[in-house]
């Protein structure tokens, strides 16, 4: 009989893991709390405009992520982005090529989700093991199972809530630190920013400003801007009202860039509560082959999308090896 595996979290790590499991012949079900897949690989629509309010671009150091990106570029899900940086040069001073999803960053995960059953809008509350295998319990007290193995691919603090009682996994999880990050999406009718596409480390408050419309396959009318606050400022303000945060961040950007007093047509602030990794684990994944449960995510290896992909892929392989 075909073995069933469950993945909690439909971000890049969870879906990369799901692809390995599916390719090995397992029946895979993914549980995702949001209505949409992608996690921090996110694109949101505000009116007629779309904004990448999570990850801004991708780099690929490992050969496996490199070949995934090449697949994406050939099938039209990704393209190179060479923004103009502060020095005016093309390419933002990048050491490696930068890639973006097209038409939005969320497109990057789409091919990974093929042939996988995804349960959207299902927040996992508890995972529990019986003689027959693992059962996944949702917040609404319904459950699905049994599964032969479970991969938990969510930010470390959220994984701790699900696996805190399993010492071999809880201890490594407790070593990981993640920070919040406010993202502000701003729409202006006219081009207003100085003639440059990305601005980094602008002040103690603002870490990143990007002209979203300069990415390939985006709307180029007016100005669509994504601003990321610094981790320190985001931590100080993480319980603040998003509208107040939006006003403060826009005020700071206007001041730093010396903008004329323009009123944005739209502004929307979003908090990534576990957005950025401060200190990672330094291992690709953690897996208990006795219990057949493991964890993956960017925080295992670093803080980038490529780390999430490599971590999820490695956990998938470990699960497959333990089930044969
Ligand atoms: C503001 C910001 C900017 C960034 N910029 C870049 C960049 O330019 N380049 C780069 O390479 N990386 C960047 N990153 C990092 C990149 O986005 C992440 O490394 C990557 O997307 C993490 O993928 P993941 O699958 O590990 O986690 P996530 O994308 O967080 O996926 C986890 C998923 O699990 C779901 N989930 C959590 N708990 C539960 C539960 N209990 N039940 C069900 N589902 C659950 C979540 O909803 C989410 O969909 C950025 C991140 C942020 C926040």
Coordinates of N, CA, C and O and ligand atoms in Angstrom, one line a residue, residues 8-13 31-34 38-41 54-57 122-124 153-155 158 181 228 272 275-276 297-298 303-305 308, ligand 1:
X8 N 3.7 19.9 7.3 CA 3.0 21.1 7.9 C 3.8 22.3 7.4 O 5.0 22.5 7.7
X9 N 3.0 23.2 6.7 CA 3.6 24.4 6.2 C 3.9 24.3 4.7 O 4.6 23.5 4.2
X10 N 3.2 25.2 3.9 CA 3.4 25.2 2.5 C 4.3 26.4 2.0 O 4.0 27.1 1.1
X11 N 5.4 26.6 2.7 CA 6.4 27.6 2.2 C 7.4 26.8 1.3 O 7.1 25.6 1.0
X12 N 8.5 27.4 1.0 CA 9.4 26.8 0.1 C 10.0 25.5 0.7 O 10.2 24.5 0.0
X13 N 10.3 25.5 2.0 CA 10.9 24.3 2.6 C 9.9 23.2 2.6 O 10.2 22.1 2.2
X31 N -0.4 20.7 5.0 CA -1.4 21.4 5.8 C -0.8 22.9 6.0 O 0.3 23.0 6.5
X32 N -1.6 23.8 5.5 CA -1.2 25.2 5.5 C -2.2 26.1 6.2 O -3.4 26.1 5.8
X33 N -1.8 27.0 7.1 CA -2.8 27.8 7.8 C -3.3 28.9 7.0 O -4.5 29.3 7.2
X34 N -2.6 29.4 6.0 CA -3.0 30.5 5.2 C -4.0 30.0 4.1 O -3.9 28.8 3.7
X38 N 3.0 29.4 -0.2 CA 4.2 30.2 -0.4 C 4.9 30.8 0.8 O 6.1 31.0 0.8
X39 N 4.1 31.0 1.9 CA 4.7 31.5 3.1 C 5.3 32.9 2.9 O 4.7 33.8 2.3
X40 N 6.6 33.0 3.3 CA 7.3 34.3 3.1 C 7.7 34.6 1.7 O 8.2 35.6 1.3
X41 N 7.5 33.6 0.8 CA 7.7 33.8 -0.7 C 6.3 34.3 -1.1 O 5.5 33.6 -1.6
X54 N 7.3 39.8 1.0 CA 8.3 39.0 1.8 C 9.6 39.0 1.0 O 10.2 40.1 0.8
X55 N 10.1 37.8 0.7 CA 11.4 37.7 0.0 C 11.4 38.6 -1.3 O 10.4 38.7 -2.0
X56 N 12.5 39.3 -1.5 CA 12.6 40.2 -2.6 C 13.2 39.6 -3.8 O 12.9 40.0 -4.9
X57 N 14.2 38.8 -3.7 CA 14.9 38.1 -4.8 C 15.5 36.9 -4.3 O 15.6 36.6 -3.1
X122 N -5.8 25.6 7.1 CA -5.9 24.6 8.1 C -4.7 24.8 9.0 O -3.5 24.3 8.7
X123 N -4.9 25.4 10.1 CA -3.8 25.6 11.1 C -3.6 24.4 12.0 O -4.6 24.0 12.6
X124 N -2.4 23.8 11.9 CA -2.2 22.6 12.7 C -2.0 23.0 14.2 O -1.2 23.9 14.5
X153 N 7.6 22.1 8.6 CA 8.4 23.1 7.9 C 7.8 24.5 8.1 O 7.3 25.1 7.2
X154 N 7.9 24.9 9.4 CA 7.4 26.2 9.8 C 8.5 26.9 10.5 O 9.5 26.3 10.9
X155 N 8.4 28.3 10.7 CA 9.5 28.9 11.5 C 9.7 28.3 12.9 O 8.7 27.7 13.5
X158 N 7.3 28.4 15.8 CA 6.0 27.7 15.6 C 6.2 26.2 15.7 O 5.4 25.5 16.1
X181 N 9.6 41.4 11.2 CA 10.0 42.4 10.2 C 8.7 43.0 9.6 O 7.8 42.2 9.1
X228 N 11.1 47.5 3.9 CA 11.2 46.6 5.0 C 11.9 47.4 6.2 O 12.9 48.0 6.0
X272 N 5.7 40.4 9.5 CA 6.1 39.0 9.4 C 6.7 38.7 10.9 O 7.7 39.2 11.2
X275 N 9.9 36.6 10.8 CA 10.3 36.9 9.4 C 11.8 36.6 9.1 O 12.0 36.0 8.0
X276 N 12.7 37.0 9.9 CA 14.1 36.9 9.6 C 14.9 36.1 10.6 O 14.6 36.2 11.8
X297 N 13.4 24.2 7.4 CA 13.1 25.6 7.2 C 14.4 26.4 7.0 O 15.5 25.9 7.1
X298 N 14.2 27.7 6.5 CA 15.4 28.5 6.3 C 16.3 28.6 7.5 O 17.6 28.5 7.4
X303 N 19.4 32.1 6.4 CA 18.2 33.1 6.5 C 17.6 33.3 5.1 O 16.8 34.3 5.0
X304 N 18.0 32.6 4.1 CA 17.5 32.9 2.7 C 16.6 31.8 2.2 O 16.6 30.6 2.7
X305 N 16.0 32.2 1.1 CA 15.1 31.2 0.4 C 15.8 30.0 0.0 O 15.3 28.8 0.1
X308 N 16.0 27.5 2.7 CA 14.7 26.8 3.0 C 14.6 25.7 2.0 O 14.2 24.6 2.4
Ligands
LIG1 C1 10.7 40.7 4.8 C2 11.5 39.5 4.3 C3 12.4 39.7 3.3 C4 13.1 38.6 2.8 N1 14.0 38.8 1.7 C5 14.6 37.7 1.2 C6 15.4 37.9 0.0 O1 15.5 38.9 -0.6 N2 16.1 36.8 -0.5 C7 16.0 35.5 0.1 O2 16.6 34.6 -0.4 N3 15.2 35.4 1.3 C8 14.5 36.4 1.8 N4 13.7 36.3 2.9 C9 13.7 35.0 3.5 C10 12.8 34.0 2.8 O3 11.5 34.5 2.6 C11 12.7 32.7 3.6 O4 14.0 32.2 3.9 C12 11.9 31.6 3.0 O5 10.7 32.1 2.3 C13 11.5 30.7 4.2 O6 10.7 29.6 3.7 P1 10.2 28.5 4.7 O7 9.5 27.5 3.9 O8 11.4 28.0 5.6 O9 9.2 29.3 5.7 P2 7.9 30.0 5.5 O10 7.9 30.7 4.1 O11 7.7 30.9 6.7 O12 6.8 28.9 5.4 C14 6.2 28.3 6.5 C15 4.7 28.1 6.3 O13 4.1 27.4 7.4 C16 2.9 27.9 7.6 N5 2.6 27.6 9.1 C17 3.2 28.0 10.2 N6 2.6 27.5 11.3 C18 1.6 26.6 10.8 C19 0.7 25.7 11.5 N7 0.7 25.6 12.8 N8 -0.2 25.0 10.7 C20 -0.1 25.2 9.3 N9 0.7 26.0 8.7 C21 1.6 26.7 9.4 C22 3.0 29.4 7.4 O14 1.7 30.0 7.1 C23 3.9 29.4 6.1 O15 3.2 29.3 4.9 C24 13.0 37.3 3.4 C25 12.0 37.2 4.4 C26 11.3 38.2 4.9 C27 10.3 38.0 5.9

